[in-house]
C-alpha cells in the first residue's frame, strides 16, 4: 500500500512541478512564489515517503547483515575456529617431529627408515630424521627381545620386511640381552652439499 501511495504521490508532484506556468499578472506575483515553495515541499515529502517505502532509510542504527543472511550461514564447529586458525601459534611442548610431511607420508618414511637401519645397521640421513626414527628402532629391538607372538606381530605391522623381523627376533636377545635401552646412536656429520642440511649417521650399538 505504501509503495503504490508513494508512486502516485510522486507522479502527482512531478506533474505539478513540470507544469507550464502562464505569465503571471501583477496581482498574482506574490501568490506564485508561495505556490512554487509549496510544490518543492510537496516534492521533498513525496521523495521521503518513497524512500521509506523502498526501505532505503531505516530507523535502526544497525548496518550489519540481516537475520535471514545470518540464518543462512553454516554453523559448523570449524567456522568458530577460523580466527584461531589464522594465528601463528608456536608449538610449545609438541615433541612430534612433523618432518615437513602429512601424517600418512610421515609414517611411511619412519617405517622405511626403521627397516633400513635394522637391515644395514648404519645409514646416513638428515639429523632431524635420525632423531625421529631412533625411538622406533629402539622399540623394534625391544620387541625382538621380548620374543613372544604378540611382539612379533607388532613388529611385522611396522617393519616392511617379514624375513627381517624373523632375523631380528633371532639375534636381538643375544646381542642386546644385557642392555636396557639405547640400542642405536646418532652421530652428526658434515652438512649436505646443495641445501646445507644437517646430516647424521644412525647406527646400531
Short mmCIF file of C-alpha atoms in Angstrom, two decimals:
data_model
loop_
_atom_site.label_atom_id
_atom_site.label_comp_id
_atom_site.label_asym_id
_atom_site.label_seq_id
_atom_site.Cartn_x
_atom_site.Cartn_y
_atom_site.Cartn_z
CA UNK A 1 0.00 0.00 0.00
CA UNK A 2 2.78 2.40 0.94
CA UNK A 3 4.57 1.64 -2.35
CA UNK A 4 1.53 2.43 -4.51
CA UNK A 5 0.79 5.56 -2.45
CA UNK A 6 4.35 6.80 -2.84
CA UNK A 7 4.32 6.19 -6.59
CA UNK A 8 1.03 8.07 -7.01
CA UNK A 9 2.26 11.00 -4.92
CA UNK A 10 5.50 11.09 -6.88
CA UNK A 11 3.65 11.21 -10.21
CA UNK A 12 1.33 13.97 -9.00
CA UNK A 13 4.22 16.04 -7.67
CA UNK A 14 6.19 15.66 -10.88
CA UNK A 15 3.18 16.71 -12.96
CA UNK A 16 2.68 19.77 -10.77
CA UNK A 17 6.34 20.68 -10.77
CA UNK A 18 6.78 20.26 -14.51
CA UNK A 19 3.54 22.04 -15.47
CA UNK A 20 3.98 25.08 -17.70
CA UNK A 21 3.19 28.24 -15.90
CA UNK A 22 1.36 31.13 -17.53
CA UNK A 23 2.75 34.63 -17.44
CA UNK A 24 1.75 35.91 -14.00
CA UNK A 25 -0.10 39.17 -13.66
CA UNK A 26 0.87 41.88 -11.25
CA UNK A 27 -1.79 40.76 -8.79
CA UNK A 28 -0.61 37.08 -8.69
CA UNK A 29 3.19 37.54 -8.34
CA UNK A 30 3.07 37.21 -4.58
CA UNK A 31 0.90 34.05 -4.76
CA UNK A 32 3.23 32.48 -7.37
CA UNK A 33 6.21 32.35 -5.02
CA UNK A 34 4.07 30.65 -2.38
CA UNK A 35 2.90 28.08 -4.92
CA UNK A 36 6.45 27.26 -6.00
CA UNK A 37 7.60 26.78 -2.43
CA UNK A 38 4.64 24.50 -1.73
CA UNK A 39 5.49 22.45 -4.82
CA UNK A 40 9.09 21.99 -3.68
CA UNK A 41 7.99 20.95 -0.20
CA UNK A 42 5.43 18.54 -1.64
CA UNK A 43 8.08 17.01 -3.89
CA UNK A 44 10.53 16.52 -0.97
CA UNK A 45 7.80 14.90 1.15
CA UNK A 46 6.95 12.55 -1.71
CA UNK A 47 10.59 11.55 -2.13
CA UNK A 48 10.90 10.81 1.61
CA UNK A 49 7.76 8.64 1.53
CA UNK A 50 9.03 6.76 -1.50
CA UNK A 51 12.42 6.18 0.06
CA UNK A 52 10.82 4.81 3.22
CA UNK A 53 8.58 2.57 1.12
CA UNK A 54 11.56 1.13 -0.76
CA UNK A 55 13.41 0.56 2.50
CA UNK A 56 16.31 2.95 1.81
CA UNK A 57 16.13 4.67 5.18
CA UNK A 58 15.80 2.79 8.42
CA UNK A 59 15.14 3.93 11.96
CA UNK A 60 17.64 1.45 13.32
CA UNK A 61 21.33 2.27 13.57
CA UNK A 62 22.35 -1.34 12.86
CA UNK A 63 24.08 -1.69 9.48
CA UNK A 64 25.21 -5.33 9.70
CA UNK A 65 23.84 -8.44 8.00
CA UNK A 66 20.16 -9.17 8.20
CA UNK A 67 18.76 -12.03 10.22
CA UNK A 68 17.97 -14.02 7.06
CA UNK A 69 21.57 -13.73 5.93
CA UNK A 70 22.84 -14.81 9.34
CA UNK A 71 20.44 -17.76 9.38
CA UNK A 72 21.71 -18.97 6.00
CA UNK A 73 25.35 -19.09 7.12
CA UNK A 74 26.66 -22.58 8.01
CA UNK A 75 27.06 -23.10 11.74
CA UNK A 76 29.86 -25.63 11.84
CA UNK A 77 32.48 -26.08 14.50
CA UNK A 78 35.23 -25.21 12.03
CA UNK A 79 33.68 -21.77 11.42
CA UNK A 80 34.23 -20.84 15.04
CA UNK A 81 37.93 -21.68 14.80
CA UNK A 82 38.72 -19.51 11.78
CA UNK A 83 40.07 -16.73 13.96
CA UNK A 84 42.40 -19.02 15.87
CA UNK A 85 43.49 -20.92 12.77
CA UNK A 86 44.78 -17.75 11.15
CA UNK A 87 47.04 -17.01 14.10
CA UNK A 88 50.62 -18.27 14.04
CA UNK A 89 50.81 -20.27 17.24
CA UNK A 90 54.13 -21.59 18.49
CA UNK A 91 54.40 -25.35 19.03
CA UNK A 92 55.36 -25.34 22.68
CA UNK A 93 55.73 -28.82 24.21
CA UNK A 94 54.93 -30.51 20.90
CA UNK A 95 57.51 -33.29 20.71
CA UNK A 96 56.28 -34.86 17.46
CA UNK A 97 58.59 -34.07 14.54
CA UNK A 98 56.44 -33.21 11.51
CA UNK A 99 59.32 -33.73 9.03
CA UNK A 100 57.52 -31.49 6.53
CA UNK A 101 55.04 -34.24 5.60
CA UNK A 102 51.43 -35.19 6.34
CA UNK A 103 50.70 -37.98 8.77
CA UNK A 104 50.49 -40.86 6.29
CA UNK A 105 53.68 -39.93 4.44
CA UNK A 106 55.50 -39.32 7.71
CA UNK A 107 54.54 -42.76 8.99
CA UNK A 108 55.68 -44.42 5.76
CA UNK A 109 59.01 -42.57 5.93
CA UNK A 110 59.63 -43.63 9.53
CA UNK A 111 58.76 -47.25 8.75
CA UNK A 112 61.15 -47.27 5.79
CA UNK A 113 63.96 -45.71 7.82
CA UNK A 114 63.43 -48.20 10.64
CA UNK A 115 63.57 -51.10 8.20
CA UNK A 116 66.80 -49.85 6.63
CA UNK A 117 68.50 -49.19 9.96
CA UNK A 118 67.76 -52.74 11.13
CA UNK A 119 68.77 -54.23 7.78
CA UNK A 120 72.08 -52.37 7.25
CA UNK A 121 72.97 -51.43 10.81
CA UNK A 122 74.07 -47.92 9.77
CA UNK A 123 72.52 -45.36 7.42
CA UNK A 124 73.04 -41.71 6.64
CA UNK A 125 70.09 -39.33 6.71
CA UNK A 126 69.24 -35.86 7.93
CA UNK A 127 69.80 -35.08 11.58
CA UNK A 128 66.11 -34.41 12.26
CA UNK A 129 65.02 -37.69 10.64
CA UNK A 130 67.67 -39.61 12.52
CA UNK A 131 66.45 -38.30 15.84
CA UNK A 132 62.84 -39.02 14.86
CA UNK A 133 63.46 -42.64 13.84
CA UNK A 134 65.67 -43.51 16.80
CA UNK A 135 62.81 -44.31 19.19
CA UNK A 136 61.15 -46.61 16.65
CA UNK A 137 64.35 -48.59 16.14
CA UNK A 138 64.68 -48.97 19.90
CA UNK A 139 61.07 -50.13 20.11
CA UNK A 140 61.55 -52.79 17.43
CA UNK A 141 64.65 -54.12 19.17
CA UNK A 142 62.76 -54.17 22.47
CA UNK A 143 60.02 -56.20 20.81
CA UNK A 144 62.67 -58.57 19.48
CA UNK A 145 64.00 -59.06 23.00
CA UNK A 146 60.52 -59.96 24.23
CA UNK A 147 60.17 -62.64 21.57
CA UNK A 148 56.52 -63.56 22.11
CA UNK A 149 53.91 -63.89 19.38
CA UNK A 150 52.22 -60.56 20.06
CA UNK A 151 55.55 -58.72 19.90
CA UNK A 152 56.36 -60.46 16.61
CA UNK A 153 53.03 -59.38 15.11
CA UNK A 154 53.58 -55.81 16.29
CA UNK A 155 57.00 -55.75 14.62
CA UNK A 156 55.54 -57.14 11.40
CA UNK A 157 52.99 -54.34 11.45
CA UNK A 158 55.78 -51.75 11.40
CA UNK A 159 58.75 -53.27 9.55
CA UNK A 160 58.20 -53.82 5.84
CA UNK A 161 60.34 -57.00 5.51
CA UNK A 162 58.95 -60.07 7.28
CA UNK A 163 62.16 -62.06 6.94
CA UNK A 164 63.99 -59.17 8.57
CA UNK A 165 61.59 -59.41 11.52
CA UNK A 166 62.42 -63.09 12.00
CA UNK A 167 66.14 -62.32 11.81
CA UNK A 168 65.74 -59.52 14.36
CA UNK A 169 63.87 -61.74 16.80
CA UNK A 170 66.59 -64.38 16.48
CA UNK A 171 69.53 -62.02 17.05
CA UNK A 172 68.13 -59.38 19.45
CA UNK A 173 68.11 -61.48 22.70
CA UNK A 174 71.78 -62.49 22.30
CA UNK A 175 73.08 -59.10 21.13
CA UNK A 176 71.12 -56.82 23.48
CA UNK A 177 70.29 -59.12 26.34
CA UNK A 178 72.29 -57.11 28.89
CA UNK A 179 71.37 -53.65 27.59
CA UNK A 180 68.23 -51.88 28.74
CA UNK A 181 67.53 -49.26 26.09
CA UNK A 182 69.79 -47.13 23.94
CA UNK A 183 70.16 -49.65 21.13
CA UNK A 184 71.21 -47.10 18.49
CA UNK A 185 73.18 -43.87 18.38
CA UNK A 186 73.09 -40.72 16.24
CA UNK A 187 76.41 -39.28 15.05
CA UNK A 188 76.45 -35.89 13.35
CA UNK A 189 78.49 -35.43 10.19
CA UNK A 190 79.18 -32.76 7.57
CA UNK A 191 76.23 -30.81 6.12
CA UNK A 192 74.77 -31.89 2.81
CA UNK A 193 76.01 -30.13 -0.30
CA UNK A 194 73.44 -28.04 -2.06
CA UNK A 195 70.97 -27.09 0.67
CA UNK A 196 73.42 -27.28 3.62
CA UNK A 197 71.06 -29.55 5.56
CA UNK A 198 72.33 -31.06 8.80
CA UNK A 199 73.27 -34.71 8.24
CA UNK A 200 73.88 -37.57 10.65
CA UNK A 201 74.59 -41.29 10.83
CA UNK A 202 72.25 -43.50 12.81
CA UNK A 203 73.70 -46.89 13.68
CA UNK A 204 73.04 -49.84 15.94
CA UNK A 205 75.21 -50.19 19.02
#
